[in-house]
Amino acid sequence: MKTLVIGIAGTAKNTGKTTTLSSILKEIKKGPGLSLALTSIGYDGESFDNVTGLPKPRIHVRPGALVAVSERGLLFSSAKLELIREAGVMTPMGKVVIGRVVKQGKLVLAGPNNRRELRLVLDQLEALGVDITIVDGALSRIAPMVEADALVLSTGASRCREIPRLAEESGCMADILTTPALESRGRVEQVASILNQAGFNAFFEKCLAADTVRIQGVIGEKLLAMIADRSAQLVGKHLVFGDPMKLLLAGEIKSVHRILDTLEKGGIRVGVEKQVRLLAVTVNPYFPKYRYNKGDYEADYVDKDELLRSITESVRVPCFDVVAQGGQGVFGELMRFRDSF
Amino acid sequence: MAKKILLAPVDPVHDIGLKMVNRGLREAGYDTVLLPPDLSTEEIIQAIIDEKADTAVLSRTLGYGVANLLARFVDLADAAGIREKVRIAIGGMAVRPELAQELGFDASFGPGSTVEETIAFVEGKEFIKDTNLSRKQARDMTEGYSYKVKHGRIGELLEKTTDMILAWTEGKTSPGVERAILRDELWDVNKWRGGQPTTGFFSEYAGLCDEIVRNYYEKGELHPKTRRFTDKDVEKLRAHVERSRVDLQTPSIQHTLKKPIIFNQYGTGCPYMDIAHIKASEAYGADGVVHFDPSWGARTEGFFDGFLTHQEDGTVITPDNLMHICESLEKGTLWQVRAHRGLNTPETVVLAGKLGAHLTKINICYGSLGAGTEPARLTVDGVASIRYAAKYKLPFDVVTNEELCGVPAYKAFAGMLIVAHLGAALGGRSILQPLFCYSPEVMISGQMEDNYVDFNAAKITALRSIMDAPIWPGAPIGFLTQDEDRVQSSTTTALHTGLAAMLGVDAISIASSDEAYSGGPITVPSKVDTLRSAAESFRFFGQSRMELGRNAVQWSEEIVSGIESVLEQVVEKGDFVQALYDGILGNREDGAYPGRNGLNTVTQK
Amino acid sequence: MMVVSDVFAHVVDALDVETFLVCMSENEGKNLALTMMKDMGFQDVDVVFVKFQGSGARVRVRAYINRPGDKYPWLDLEDTGEEES
């Protein structure tokens, strides 16, 4: 059976990605003996947050797990690996090596931090034969996660402290992430990225002349809005983006969502080439509060019940608070997906 | 094909660091584009596309919100497809590899990054910090010196003293020499490193040692103040040293000068703690480190073995201790293991040689007049030590610590020159080590009432006019000018460093800011204090020079004629050992006393 | 050996506190400094430097966290690898 690649993406730092990852790992340990590989597109493992100075959780791995990690992180890990090969990828923290955990312990997870290199590593992990590969995210970075088969999105008060606003944004995000696939039909044109007026003009010309325009790269928010402004001239066209991540990156999420709505209402079909499966959203009531009088950060929390309730209402996928509920819920979604995979 | 590099300040204002990198890259012949500050993420990405850059370097100072901004930039660049072809790096004051990793960059340039690193990144080459550019090379400070004596009469006298000493020591031996012979001929260092037994050595060796050492070899009893480390301890230590090497840069603190080489001492009693001290010293610019052993070592015939820690000041000399310390040193760090006093002098040189030391220390006069070893014994041992130093190619310094007892500089220097000349005759390479100190001599005679400059300068001038030899003032410089005040202590060290640099000496030993504190062991922060202050002295003075006072010339001449007069007396006596006993090289009034350790241990071969 | 919190495991050997204490004599300055350190929870303390001048004493007072020959906690900073519950 093909390896299932799950990405755990965050919407900001401290939204609970690592805690979510740890809770999934605990469930895997309890479960029916699934073989596991771990990597990351960022860096996780320090005892204290790089910027705020507050404590951060670290990942615990067990013997048998495969990992693809940067060398420098290994120096500071208590887990020991049997090295299998070098992945042929270089990161700021040294070469990425692939190994099997032989002594359990804490692992500093840092790995291939862009899409191309993540693909290289995932292919190598697949070749070694694992049931599940989990890719830990970094900050709010999402572009490389297009290589995953499915995503778990972690959000929380660290992204926004006002629950209604966070819920609304999470709903928009989930919608955008689940933008359906759209086929190219009729006369097809292609553009790379649309980042300025010149780029927009070139795109518009092509769009007028074609039935489908494939936008391979990214688009800036103002330019996406420009398409909406001139939607009358583009009724019936298909706009196909590479994947939903590119849409998420267009700009402020609620604005982008609004613009996409306008486009749909205006008769323009917007879709993606590669769809993303969003399995679950996890929520974290924690946020680092900046203390102006002391110039440092302290831990603070929003109402966790209200947070979970609001987000659940807003997004159309299952929502969990892994600290309050444990990881069974998220893990359950993973297993359900796997069965249908 | 030439690489094109785009540089973008993500700050609202221009980044000086980025401008300097830009300049450096252009000078190296690269085609660069430096964007103006305050552009949006999309504008920067479009610029990368338009300019067809191969590489992009961003710079930004950090704060909490900036991480997200940079992360979005990388994300957008990745989604736009430019990460397939363009390598992107982030630079700035607070940038570390972990941060660049988290943000998604290919490389990070933190504080202290060089243009060479940027170029290696642009070219896609792995920048190995281990290159000669940022790693030191161990230097031989004796290179280029001839040891020729420039002063005619002194030259003649030194020839005579050398002949006298060699004739006198001919056919004589001592337990110290015998043990050194065993260590040299029968103790196979490679077998020992490999853990193989060297029984042939030990059966004979133990018999030549004092009871307390013999008991160790025969019954396994350790010296009461020592304790052995376990294998687990060793494992942890090795891991710790490896971790501390990850980011270790060994800066050069001499700024625009090449000398003096800076030495720090170590010897807390525990080799582990010493290693922590040594790594700190290296990281703050020390070029070399000097091993301080306990004073009972000088009074005890024979060495223990094993990886041992010691309760009091001074780290015990054992092959294991030396080996572990040596392993922890950076390749370019000079390591001195001193043999200059005591009953183990020649064997120490052999061990130092076999275990990879760069330097040792030998002085017959100081050892016998100020450190308690019997003159005849130390003369025999001293000559043997010099022969071994020559054999193992270990330069050795000859220190005039007797100045601290009260012996006037000219007498102590006479003794030092005798040993240095003897050394040259035997094929050894000595280094003169006069003291820069507030000695009893100057306290009484007043040469330092006004300043600490002139008399120290006079010492150097005097020695230079006599012999072409390297000079390494100690020990440490500024001795007795320090009090326990951190700032005072560091300042006087810095100023003495400045003087040493202006005088063009080859090396100096500097103390910590704990030098005057005797209530406990020296701490790491105190060592860092003086390394920092010394560095500042180099930065401040650079290659400028100071004008010496009128007295400097006069005192220099007085020292030279004093040396000549002492040598005349030694030669007239016709017996070097007797000269030591008679106080010609330092007498009771001066505060020098012939030692008694090892009395009656010299025998015919 | 006392540890106020785990952070002290990172100190290689000692901690110096430098300050200026209002007092009437060197002796008083010294005693104040030692008491200050003991109040903060340190035991192996000593005054490295004290000079009374003017309105008070400039002091450098030290707490040895690790002495040569002790077991050093900074060699054990890598954790044991046990899972948090």
Short mmCIF file of N, CA and C in Angstrom, two decimals, chain B residues 138-232:
data_model
loop_
_atom_site.label_atom_id
_atom_site.label_comp_id
_atom_site.label_asym_id
_atom_site.label_seq_id
_atom_site.Cartn_x
_atom_site.Cartn_y
_atom_site.Cartn_z
N ALA B 138 48.54 26.31 14.54
CA ALA B 138 49.47 26.36 15.66
C ALA B 138 50.80 26.91 15.14
N ARG B 139 51.27 27.97 15.77
CA ARG B 139 52.50 28.62 15.28
C ARG B 139 53.70 28.28 16.15
N ASP B 140 54.86 28.16 15.54
CA ASP B 140 56.09 27.97 16.29
C ASP B 140 56.74 29.34 16.44
N MET B 141 56.70 29.88 17.65
CA MET B 141 57.22 31.23 17.82
C MET B 141 58.75 31.32 17.76
N THR B 142 59.41 30.14 17.77
CA THR B 142 60.88 30.20 17.74
C THR B 142 61.42 30.26 16.31
N GLU B 143 60.50 30.13 15.36
CA GLU B 143 60.95 30.11 13.97
C GLU B 143 61.68 31.39 13.58
N GLY B 144 62.81 31.25 12.98
CA GLY B 144 63.54 32.42 12.49
C GLY B 144 64.56 32.98 13.47
N TYR B 145 64.59 32.47 14.68
CA TYR B 145 65.56 32.99 15.65
C TYR B 145 66.83 32.14 15.62
N SER B 146 67.97 32.81 15.74
CA SER B 146 69.25 32.10 15.60
C SER B 146 69.90 31.76 16.94
N TYR B 147 69.47 32.37 18.00
CA TYR B 147 70.07 32.21 19.33
C TYR B 147 71.51 32.70 19.40
N LYS B 148 71.90 33.47 18.40
CA LYS B 148 73.26 34.02 18.43
C LYS B 148 73.36 35.07 19.52
N VAL B 149 74.49 35.06 20.21
CA VAL B 149 74.70 36.04 21.26
C VAL B 149 75.41 37.24 20.66
N LYS B 150 74.77 38.40 20.79
CA LYS B 150 75.29 39.60 20.14
C LYS B 150 76.34 40.32 21.00
N HIS B 151 76.27 40.10 22.27
CA HIS B 151 77.17 40.79 23.19
C HIS B 151 78.43 39.95 23.32
N GLY B 152 79.55 40.48 22.88
CA GLY B 152 80.79 39.72 22.81
C GLY B 152 81.19 39.02 24.10
N ARG B 153 81.34 39.79 25.15
CA ARG B 153 81.82 39.22 26.40
C ARG B 153 80.82 38.23 26.98
N ILE B 154 79.54 38.61 26.94
CA ILE B 154 78.53 37.70 27.48
C ILE B 154 78.53 36.39 26.69
N GLY B 155 78.73 36.52 25.40
CA GLY B 155 78.81 35.34 24.56
C GLY B 155 79.90 34.39 25.02
N GLU B 156 81.06 34.97 25.27
CA GLU B 156 82.20 34.15 25.74
C GLU B 156 81.85 33.46 27.06
N LEU B 157 81.28 34.24 27.95
CA LEU B 157 80.95 33.69 29.27
C LEU B 157 79.91 32.56 29.17
N LEU B 158 78.95 32.74 28.31
CA LEU B 158 77.92 31.71 28.17
C LEU B 158 78.49 30.43 27.58
N GLU B 159 79.44 30.57 26.66
CA GLU B 159 80.10 29.38 26.12
C GLU B 159 80.72 28.60 27.27
N LYS B 160 81.37 29.35 28.18
CA LYS B 160 82.03 28.69 29.30
C LYS B 160 81.03 28.02 30.23
N THR B 161 79.92 28.70 30.53
CA THR B 161 78.96 28.10 31.46
C THR B 161 78.36 26.84 30.84
N THR B 162 78.11 26.90 29.55
CA THR B 162 77.56 25.71 28.89
C THR B 162 78.53 24.54 29.00
N ASP B 163 79.81 24.82 28.72
CA ASP B 163 80.81 23.75 28.82
C ASP B 163 80.90 23.21 30.24
N MET B 164 80.87 24.13 31.19
CA MET B 164 80.94 23.75 32.61
C MET B 164 79.82 22.79 32.97
N ILE B 165 78.63 23.15 32.57
CA ILE B 165 77.46 22.36 32.95
C ILE B 165 77.50 20.99 32.28
N LEU B 166 77.83 20.99 31.00
CA LEU B 166 77.86 19.71 30.29
C LEU B 166 78.95 18.79 30.87
N ALA B 167 80.08 19.38 31.21
CA ALA B 167 81.15 18.56 31.80
C ALA B 167 80.71 18.01 33.15
N TRP B 168 80.09 18.84 33.93
CA TRP B 168 79.67 18.43 35.27
C TRP B 168 78.61 17.33 35.22
N THR B 169 77.66 17.44 34.30
CA THR B 169 76.56 16.46 34.27
C THR B 169 76.97 15.16 33.58
N GLU B 170 78.09 15.17 32.88
CA GLU B 170 78.55 13.97 32.18
C GLU B 170 78.65 12.80 33.14
N GLY B 171 78.01 11.69 32.80
CA GLY B 171 78.12 10.49 33.62
C GLY B 171 77.21 10.49 34.83
N LYS B 172 76.40 11.51 35.01
CA LYS B 172 75.53 11.55 36.19
C LYS B 172 74.10 11.23 35.79
N THR B 173 73.38 10.68 36.76
CA THR B 173 71.97 10.39 36.52
C THR B 173 71.19 10.59 37.82
N SER B 174 69.88 10.41 37.74
CA SER B 174 69.03 10.56 38.92
C SER B 174 67.78 9.72 38.67
N PRO B 175 66.99 9.48 39.72
CA PRO B 175 65.75 8.72 39.49
C PRO B 175 64.86 9.41 38.44
N GLY B 176 64.87 10.73 38.44
CA GLY B 176 64.08 11.46 37.46
C GLY B 176 64.51 11.13 36.05
N VAL B 177 65.84 11.11 35.85
CA VAL B 177 66.38 10.80 34.53
C VAL B 177 66.08 9.35 34.16
N GLU B 178 66.25 8.45 35.12
CA GLU B 178 66.00 7.03 34.85
C GLU B 178 64.55 6.78 34.46
N ARG B 179 63.65 7.47 35.16
CA ARG B 179 62.24 7.30 34.82
C ARG B 179 61.95 7.85 33.43
N ALA B 180 62.62 8.97 33.12
CA ALA B 180 62.43 9.54 31.79
C ALA B 180 62.92 8.58 30.71
N ILE B 181 64.03 7.91 30.98
CA ILE B 181 64.56 6.94 30.01
C ILE B 181 63.54 5.83 29.78
N LEU B 182 62.98 5.33 30.88
CA LEU B 182 61.97 4.27 30.76
C LEU B 182 60.77 4.76 29.96
N ARG B 183 60.31 5.95 30.31
CA ARG B 183 59.12 6.51 29.64
C ARG B 183 59.41 6.70 28.16
N ASP B 184 60.64 7.09 27.88
CA ASP B 184 61.00 7.35 26.50
C ASP B 184 61.17 6.05 25.71
N GLU B 185 61.86 5.09 26.32
CA GLU B 185 62.20 3.89 25.56
C GLU B 185 61.20 2.75 25.67
N LEU B 186 60.59 2.61 26.83
CA LEU B 186 59.73 1.44 27.03
C LEU B 186 58.22 1.73 27.00
N TRP B 187 57.84 2.96 27.14
CA TRP B 187 56.41 3.25 27.20
C TRP B 187 55.92 3.58 25.80
N ASP B 188 55.21 2.65 25.18
CA ASP B 188 54.76 2.83 23.80
C ASP B 188 53.42 3.57 23.82
N VAL B 189 53.44 4.81 23.39
CA VAL B 189 52.22 5.62 23.51
C VAL B 189 51.08 5.08 22.65
N ASN B 190 51.43 4.51 21.50
CA ASN B 190 50.37 3.99 20.63
C ASN B 190 49.70 2.76 21.23
N LYS B 191 50.54 1.91 21.84
CA LYS B 191 49.98 0.73 22.51
C LYS B 191 49.09 1.19 23.67
N TRP B 192 49.57 2.18 24.35
CA TRP B 192 48.82 2.66 25.51
C TRP B 192 47.48 3.25 25.07
N ARG B 193 47.50 4.01 23.99
CA ARG B 193 46.25 4.59 23.48
C ARG B 193 45.30 3.47 23.08
N GLY B 194 45.88 2.42 22.54
CA GLY B 194 45.03 1.31 22.10
C GLY B 194 44.55 0.43 23.25
N GLY B 195 44.97 0.81 24.45
CA GLY B 195 44.51 0.05 25.61
C GLY B 195 45.29 -1.22 25.85
N GLN B 196 46.39 -1.38 25.13
CA GLN B 196 47.18 -2.59 25.35
C GLN B 196 48.10 -2.41 26.55
N PRO B 197 48.39 -3.49 27.22
CA PRO B 197 49.22 -3.37 28.44
C PRO B 197 50.67 -3.03 28.09
N THR B 198 51.28 -2.26 28.97
CA THR B 198 52.69 -1.93 28.79
C THR B 198 53.43 -2.38 30.04
N THR B 199 53.35 -3.67 30.31
CA THR B 199 53.84 -4.20 31.59
C THR B 199 55.34 -4.06 31.74
N GLY B 200 56.08 -4.21 30.67
CA GLY B 200 57.54 -4.10 30.75
C GLY B 200 57.94 -2.79 31.38
N PHE B 201 57.19 -1.78 31.04
CA PHE B 201 57.46 -0.44 31.56
C PHE B 201 57.17 -0.36 33.04
N PHE B 202 55.99 -0.77 33.44
CA PHE B 202 55.56 -0.55 34.82
C PHE B 202 56.37 -1.30 35.86
N SER B 203 56.81 -2.50 35.51
CA SER B 203 57.53 -3.26 36.53
C SER B 203 58.80 -2.54 36.95
N GLU B 204 59.45 -1.92 35.98
CA GLU B 204 60.69 -1.18 36.34
C GLU B 204 60.38 0.20 36.89
N TYR B 205 59.31 0.80 36.36
CA TYR B 205 59.01 2.19 36.70
C TYR B 205 58.67 2.36 38.16
N ALA B 206 57.81 1.49 38.66
CA ALA B 206 57.34 1.64 40.04
C ALA B 206 58.49 1.71 41.04
N GLY B 207 59.50 0.93 40.75
CA GLY B 207 60.64 0.89 41.66
C GLY B 207 61.38 2.21 41.77
N LEU B 208 61.21 3.05 40.79
CA LEU B 208 61.93 4.33 40.79
C LEU B 208 61.09 5.46 41.38
N CYS B 209 59.89 5.12 41.85
CA CYS B 209 58.99 6.16 42.35
C CYS B 209 58.95 6.22 43.86
N ASP B 210 58.40 7.32 44.37
CA ASP B 210 58.13 7.43 45.80
C ASP B 210 57.06 6.41 46.19
N GLU B 211 56.99 6.16 47.48
CA GLU B 211 56.05 5.14 47.97
C GLU B 211 54.61 5.41 47.54
N ILE B 212 54.21 6.65 47.64
CA ILE B 212 52.80 6.97 47.37
C ILE B 212 52.43 6.63 45.91
N VAL B 213 53.41 6.78 45.01
CA VAL B 213 53.15 6.44 43.60
C VAL B 213 53.29 4.94 43.40
N ARG B 214 54.26 4.36 44.06
CA ARG B 214 54.47 2.92 43.95
C ARG B 214 53.22 2.17 44.39
N ASN B 215 52.60 2.68 45.45
CA ASN B 215 51.38 2.04 45.95
C ASN B 215 50.27 2.03 44.92
N TYR B 216 50.27 3.03 44.10
CA TYR B 216 49.26 3.07 43.04
C TYR B 216 49.49 1.91 42.07
N TYR B 217 50.74 1.75 41.64
CA TYR B 217 51.00 0.71 40.63
C TYR B 217 50.92 -0.69 41.20
N GLU B 218 51.28 -0.79 42.49
CA GLU B 218 51.28 -2.12 43.08
C GLU B 218 49.95 -2.48 43.73
N LYS B 219 49.30 -1.50 44.33
CA LYS B 219 48.06 -1.82 45.03
C LYS B 219 46.84 -1.09 44.50
N GLY B 220 47.04 -0.20 43.55
CA GLY B 220 45.90 0.54 43.02
C GLY B 220 45.41 1.68 43.89
N GLU B 221 46.23 2.07 44.87
CA GLU B 221 45.81 3.18 45.75
C GLU B 221 46.06 4.52 45.09
N LEU B 222 45.04 5.37 45.12
CA LEU B 222 45.22 6.70 44.54
C LEU B 222 45.75 7.68 45.57
N HIS B 223 46.30 8.76 45.09
CA HIS B 223 46.68 9.86 45.98
C HIS B 223 45.42 10.28 46.73
N PRO B 224 45.51 10.56 48.02
CA PRO B 224 44.31 10.85 48.80
C PRO B 224 43.42 11.96 48.26
N LYS B 225 43.97 12.90 47.56
CA LYS B 225 43.10 13.99 47.10
C LYS B 225 42.58 13.78 45.68
N THR B 226 42.77 12.60 45.13
CA THR B 226 42.32 12.38 43.75
C THR B 226 41.21 11.35 43.69
N ARG B 227 40.49 11.38 42.56
CA ARG B 227 39.39 10.43 42.35
C ARG B 227 39.37 10.12 40.87
N ARG B 228 39.04 8.88 40.53
CA ARG B 228 39.07 8.47 39.13
C ARG B 228 37.72 8.68 38.45
N PHE B 229 37.72 9.02 37.16
CA PHE B 229 36.48 9.14 36.39
C PHE B 229 36.06 7.79 35.83
N THR B 230 34.74 7.62 35.64
CA THR B 230 34.24 6.36 35.08
C THR B 230 34.13 6.46 33.56
N ASP B 231 33.87 5.32 32.92
CA ASP B 231 33.69 5.32 31.46
C ASP B 231 32.51 6.16 31.05
N LYS B 232 31.47 6.13 31.88
CA LYS B 232 30.27 6.90 31.56
C LYS B 232 30.59 8.39 31.59
#
